[in-house]
Amino acid sequence: MDFIFDTHAHYNDKAFNEDRTALLDSFSESGILGVINCGTDIESSKKSIKLSEQYDFIYSAVGFHPEDISKANENYLSEIEELSHHKKCVAIGEIGLDYYWTKDNKEEQKRIFTEQIILANKLNLPVIIHSRDAHNDTLEILKKHKPKGVLHCFSGSVEIAKEVLKLGMYIGLGGAVTFKNARIPLEVAEFLPLDRLLLETDCPYMSPVPFRGKRNQSTYISHVAEKIAEVKNLTKEEVLTTANKNALRLFNIKNSNE
Ligand code: NI
């Protein structure tokens, strides 16, 4: 059995409505050490916290995703702050910039991203960052505000990864490293120092091969770890063990198994 810490999941998603309880119940028997369930707006952040109250191994992150910022009202930041005080909340996320889906509101995206980073710094919490087609603006903001955290589902080049590492941040890799056309993610995986790697699903999305196109789940991270191990010339266990330790360190989680 593989021991796995999934640093990015959305088990509140409707894709899990039919069998959420059965699936999450099964994880305690299938090696899932921890899951961070990420919010994308107030409602999903509340659902993340609820899940973290129901399952010992689930932790929550609360925040506004760039695609959902139209729902952020003038009190959104204090609502996020309020939710973040929950004892199972370990991060502000997922937050960031996405110029792939929406690029007509860049200034608004940058403002809300920056405000949430400043909040995370004030609360001494890490951030979980979504950055798509926006690496330059993301880096500029990160260099200015220097949060601790992770670039999740990292889609940048080795050059961008180097900049992220200089900031002391982590890089999250998932199903994309197993895809047939995965040249750049694999270059990043090969280059990335093991002590900065986090593993993630982003479920229900981003299923690794051989489940590509199907609904993703935390146990499938085995296939991601195997691919990363292959390019780094390590064992799958070495990759998993180190990535799990990294997750506990970044999110300041005490491992009850140690
Ligand atoms: Ni996500």
Short mmCIF file of C-alpha atoms and ligand atoms in Angstrom, two decimals:
data_model
loop_
_atom_site.label_atom_id
_atom_site.label_comp_id
_atom_site.label_asym_id
_atom_site.label_seq_id
_atom_site.Cartn_x
_atom_site.Cartn_y
_atom_site.Cartn_z
CA MET A 1 0.00 0.00 0.00
CA ASP A 2 1.24 3.51 -0.85
CA PHE A 3 1.07 6.22 1.80
CA ILE A 4 -0.15 9.45 0.22
CA PHE A 5 -0.73 13.06 1.23
CA ASP A 6 -2.88 14.79 -1.40
CA THR A 7 -2.17 18.53 -1.10
CA HIS A 8 -4.96 19.71 -3.43
CA ALA A 9 -8.43 18.26 -3.80
CA HIS A 10 -12.04 19.37 -4.29
CA TYR A 11 -14.12 16.61 -2.69
CA ASN A 12 -16.95 19.11 -2.26
CA ASP A 13 -17.35 19.04 -6.08
CA LYS A 14 -20.64 17.69 -7.42
CA ALA A 15 -18.71 14.98 -9.26
CA PHE A 16 -18.53 13.23 -5.86
CA ASN A 17 -22.18 13.71 -4.91
CA GLU A 18 -23.18 10.11 -5.53
CA ASP A 19 -20.52 8.30 -3.53
CA ARG A 20 -18.60 10.93 -1.53
CA THR A 21 -19.10 9.26 1.85
CA ALA A 22 -18.27 5.76 0.64
CA LEU A 23 -15.16 6.99 -1.17
CA LEU A 24 -13.82 9.11 1.70
CA ASP A 25 -14.62 6.36 4.22
CA SER A 26 -12.53 3.94 2.15
CA PHE A 27 -9.45 6.20 2.29
CA SER A 28 -8.55 5.34 5.88
CA GLU A 29 -7.99 1.77 4.64
CA SER A 30 -6.12 2.73 1.49
CA GLY A 31 -3.11 4.66 2.75
CA ILE A 32 -4.38 8.23 2.47
CA LEU A 33 -2.55 10.11 5.25
CA GLY A 34 -3.96 13.51 4.49
CA VAL A 35 -5.94 15.59 2.01
CA ILE A 36 -6.14 19.36 1.74
CA ASN A 37 -9.54 20.29 0.37
CA CYS A 38 -9.38 23.71 -1.30
CA GLY A 39 -12.12 26.29 -1.47
CA THR A 40 -12.70 28.45 -4.55
CA ASP A 41 -15.27 30.85 -3.05
CA ILE A 42 -17.08 31.32 0.28
CA GLU A 43 -19.54 28.47 -0.23
CA SER A 44 -16.91 25.87 -1.21
CA SER A 45 -14.58 27.11 1.54
CA LYS A 46 -17.34 26.43 4.06
CA LYS A 47 -17.85 22.98 2.52
CA SER A 48 -14.10 22.32 2.84
CA ILE A 49 -14.23 23.13 6.52
CA LYS A 50 -17.28 20.90 6.94
CA LEU A 51 -15.44 17.98 5.31
CA SER A 52 -12.44 18.61 7.56
CA GLU A 53 -14.73 18.35 10.58
CA GLN A 54 -16.13 15.03 9.33
CA TYR A 55 -12.80 13.35 8.50
CA ASP A 56 -9.63 13.39 10.62
CA PHE A 57 -7.39 13.17 7.57
CA ILE A 58 -8.99 16.10 5.72
CA TYR A 59 -7.67 19.64 6.20
CA SER A 60 -9.09 22.74 4.59
CA ALA A 61 -7.89 25.75 2.64
CA VAL A 62 -10.14 28.77 2.22
CA GLY A 63 -10.02 31.45 -0.45
CA PHE A 64 -11.25 32.89 -3.75
CA HIS A 65 -10.13 31.28 -7.01
CA PRO A 66 -9.54 33.79 -9.87
CA GLU A 67 -12.41 32.33 -11.89
CA ASP A 68 -14.82 32.97 -9.00
CA ILE A 69 -13.91 36.52 -8.01
CA SER A 70 -17.13 37.97 -9.45
CA LYS A 71 -18.73 36.44 -6.33
CA ALA A 72 -16.35 38.29 -3.97
CA ASN A 73 -18.34 41.04 -2.27
CA GLU A 74 -16.87 43.94 -0.30
CA ASN A 75 -16.70 41.84 2.88
CA TYR A 76 -15.09 38.82 1.22
CA LEU A 77 -11.71 39.25 2.90
CA SER A 78 -13.08 39.36 6.43
CA GLU A 79 -15.27 36.32 5.63
CA ILE A 80 -12.18 34.41 4.48
CA GLU A 81 -10.29 35.52 7.58
CA GLU A 82 -13.14 34.37 9.82
CA LEU A 83 -13.20 30.93 8.15
CA SER A 84 -9.39 30.63 8.36
CA HIS A 85 -9.54 30.63 12.17
CA HIS A 86 -10.94 27.09 12.11
CA LYS A 87 -8.48 24.64 13.67
CA LYS A 88 -8.40 22.40 10.57
CA CYS A 89 -7.75 25.29 8.17
CA VAL A 90 -4.09 25.09 7.11
CA ALA A 91 -3.85 27.51 4.16
CA ILE A 92 -5.37 30.32 2.14
CA GLY A 93 -6.30 28.86 -1.24
CA GLU A 94 -6.84 28.35 -3.87
CA ILE A 95 -6.01 31.85 -4.98
CA GLY A 96 -4.16 33.19 -7.99
CA LEU A 97 -4.36 34.41 -11.56
CA ASP A 98 -5.95 32.77 -14.59
CA TYR A 99 -5.60 34.53 -17.94
CA TYR A 100 -6.61 31.42 -19.87
CA TRP A 101 -10.30 31.46 -18.96
CA THR A 102 -10.72 35.17 -18.25
CA LYS A 103 -8.35 37.92 -19.28
CA ASP A 104 -10.65 40.94 -19.36
CA ASN A 105 -10.38 41.47 -15.58
CA LYS A 106 -6.64 41.20 -14.97
CA GLU A 107 -6.44 44.17 -12.59
CA GLU A 108 -9.31 42.83 -10.49
CA GLN A 109 -7.69 39.37 -10.38
CA LYS A 110 -4.38 40.88 -9.26
CA ARG A 111 -6.07 42.94 -6.55
CA ILE A 112 -7.95 40.00 -5.03
CA PHE A 113 -4.93 37.70 -5.30
CA THR A 114 -2.71 40.28 -3.57
CA GLU A 115 -5.23 41.00 -0.81
CA GLN A 116 -5.47 37.30 0.01
CA ILE A 117 -1.66 36.93 0.09
CA ILE A 118 -1.40 39.86 2.50
CA LEU A 119 -4.07 38.20 4.67
CA ALA A 120 -2.16 34.87 4.61
CA ASN A 121 1.04 36.63 5.64
CA LYS A 122 -0.77 38.35 8.49
CA LEU A 123 -2.21 35.00 9.66
CA ASN A 124 1.15 33.24 9.12
CA LEU A 125 -0.55 30.71 6.80
CA PRO A 126 0.82 29.34 3.52
CA VAL A 127 -0.95 30.07 0.22
CA ILE A 128 -2.05 27.57 -2.44
CA ILE A 129 -1.65 29.25 -5.80
CA HIS A 130 -3.35 28.68 -9.13
CA SER A 131 -1.48 30.30 -12.03
CA ARG A 132 -2.51 29.71 -15.62
CA ASP A 133 -1.11 31.68 -18.56
CA ALA A 134 -0.13 34.30 -15.97
CA HIS A 135 3.34 33.31 -14.76
CA ASN A 136 4.96 36.73 -15.10
CA ASP A 137 2.30 38.61 -13.15
CA THR A 138 2.14 35.81 -10.56
CA LEU A 139 5.90 35.94 -10.00
CA GLU A 140 5.89 39.71 -9.77
CA ILE A 141 3.28 39.62 -6.99
CA LEU A 142 5.03 36.76 -5.18
CA LYS A 143 8.39 38.55 -5.30
CA LYS A 144 6.80 41.62 -3.78
CA HIS A 145 4.83 39.95 -0.97
CA LYS A 146 6.92 36.80 -0.34
CA PRO A 147 4.30 34.43 1.08
CA LYS A 148 5.14 30.83 1.96
CA GLY A 149 3.24 28.32 -0.09
CA VAL A 150 2.92 26.22 -3.21
CA LEU A 151 2.39 26.78 -6.93
CA HIS A 152 -0.23 24.09 -7.47
CA CYS A 153 -0.63 22.06 -10.66
CA PHE A 154 2.54 23.73 -11.85
CA SER A 155 2.46 24.36 -15.60
CA GLY A 156 5.52 26.57 -16.03
CA SER A 157 8.96 25.86 -17.43
CA VAL A 158 12.14 24.94 -15.54
CA GLU A 159 13.13 28.63 -15.74
CA ILE A 160 9.92 29.67 -13.94
CA ALA A 161 10.36 26.81 -11.44
CA LYS A 162 13.81 28.20 -10.56
CA GLU A 163 12.23 31.58 -9.74
CA VAL A 164 9.63 29.87 -7.54
CA LEU A 165 12.34 27.96 -5.65
CA LYS A 166 14.32 31.16 -5.08
CA LEU A 167 11.28 32.47 -3.23
CA GLY A 168 11.43 29.42 -0.93
CA MET A 169 8.14 28.08 -2.28
CA TYR A 170 7.07 24.55 -3.20
CA ILE A 171 5.86 23.13 -6.51
CA GLY A 172 2.79 20.89 -6.76
CA LEU A 173 2.76 18.18 -9.42
CA GLY A 174 -0.13 15.94 -10.39
CA GLY A 175 -1.64 13.96 -13.24
CA ALA A 176 -0.07 16.12 -15.98
CA VAL A 177 3.34 14.44 -15.54
CA THR A 178 1.83 11.16 -16.75
CA PHE A 179 0.29 12.57 -19.94
CA LYS A 180 1.70 11.51 -23.29
CA ASN A 181 2.69 15.07 -24.25
CA ALA A 182 4.21 15.82 -20.83
CA ARG A 183 7.61 17.08 -21.94
CA ILE A 184 7.71 20.29 -19.86
CA PRO A 185 6.12 18.87 -16.66
CA LEU A 186 8.64 16.03 -16.80
CA GLU A 187 11.55 18.44 -17.27
CA VAL A 188 10.31 20.26 -14.16
CA ALA A 189 9.93 16.97 -12.25
CA GLU A 190 13.45 15.94 -13.19
CA PHE A 191 14.95 19.28 -12.19
CA LEU A 192 12.94 19.90 -9.01
CA PRO A 193 14.80 19.23 -5.74
CA LEU A 194 12.81 16.52 -3.94
CA ASP A 195 12.48 18.62 -0.80
CA ARG A 196 10.33 21.16 -2.71
CA LEU A 197 7.91 18.69 -4.28
CA LEU A 198 4.27 18.34 -3.27
CA LEU A 199 1.93 15.76 -4.80
CA GLU A 200 -1.69 16.52 -5.61
CA THR A 201 -4.74 15.42 -7.53
CA ASP A 202 -6.78 18.60 -8.13
CA CYS A 203 -9.57 16.04 -8.17
CA PRO A 204 -12.10 15.59 -9.69
CA TYR A 205 -9.89 16.91 -12.52
CA MET A 206 -6.45 15.97 -13.89
CA SER A 207 -6.58 12.19 -13.55
CA PRO A 208 -3.24 10.56 -14.30
CA VAL A 209 -2.78 7.86 -16.94
CA PRO A 210 -4.26 5.17 -16.90
CA PHE A 211 -7.34 7.03 -15.60
CA ARG A 212 -6.98 10.10 -17.81
CA GLY A 213 -10.39 11.64 -18.63
CA LYS A 214 -12.06 9.87 -15.70
CA ARG A 215 -12.81 11.29 -12.27
CA ASN A 216 -9.63 11.69 -10.21
CA GLN A 217 -9.11 10.65 -6.57
CA SER A 218 -6.28 10.77 -4.03
CA THR A 219 -5.22 7.10 -4.37
CA TYR A 220 -4.31 7.72 -8.04
CA ILE A 221 -1.33 9.81 -6.86
CA SER A 222 0.60 6.51 -6.86
CA HIS A 223 0.80 6.82 -10.65
CA VAL A 224 2.12 10.38 -10.42
CA ALA A 225 4.76 9.36 -7.86
CA GLU A 226 5.81 6.44 -10.04
CA LYS A 227 6.39 8.69 -13.06
CA ILE A 228 8.33 11.25 -11.02
CA ALA A 229 10.42 8.43 -9.49
CA GLU A 230 11.22 7.18 -13.00
CA VAL A 231 12.63 10.51 -14.23
CA LYS A 232 14.50 11.16 -10.98
CA ASN A 233 15.89 7.63 -10.82
CA LEU A 234 14.44 7.04 -7.35
CA THR A 235 11.92 4.59 -5.94
CA LYS A 236 8.25 5.49 -5.75
CA GLU A 237 8.46 5.13 -1.97
CA GLU A 238 11.29 7.69 -1.75
CA VAL A 239 9.23 10.19 -3.74
CA LEU A 240 6.08 9.61 -1.67
CA THR A 241 7.84 9.68 1.70
CA THR A 242 9.64 12.95 0.98
CA ALA A 243 6.61 14.63 -0.59
CA ASN A 244 4.50 13.63 2.44
CA LYS A 245 7.07 15.13 4.81
CA ASN A 246 7.15 18.31 2.72
CA ALA A 247 3.35 18.62 3.00
CA LEU A 248 3.42 18.24 6.79
CA ARG A 249 6.21 20.84 7.01
CA LEU A 250 4.63 23.48 4.74
CA PHE A 251 1.13 23.16 6.19
CA ASN A 252 2.40 22.81 9.77
CA ILE A 253 0.55 19.55 10.37
CA LYS A 254 1.64 17.27 13.22
CA ASN A 255 1.88 13.70 11.95
CA SER A 256 -0.05 11.51 14.35
CA ASN A 257 1.73 8.45 12.90
CA GLU A 258 5.17 9.54 14.03
NI NI B 1 -7.95 23.24 -7.70
#
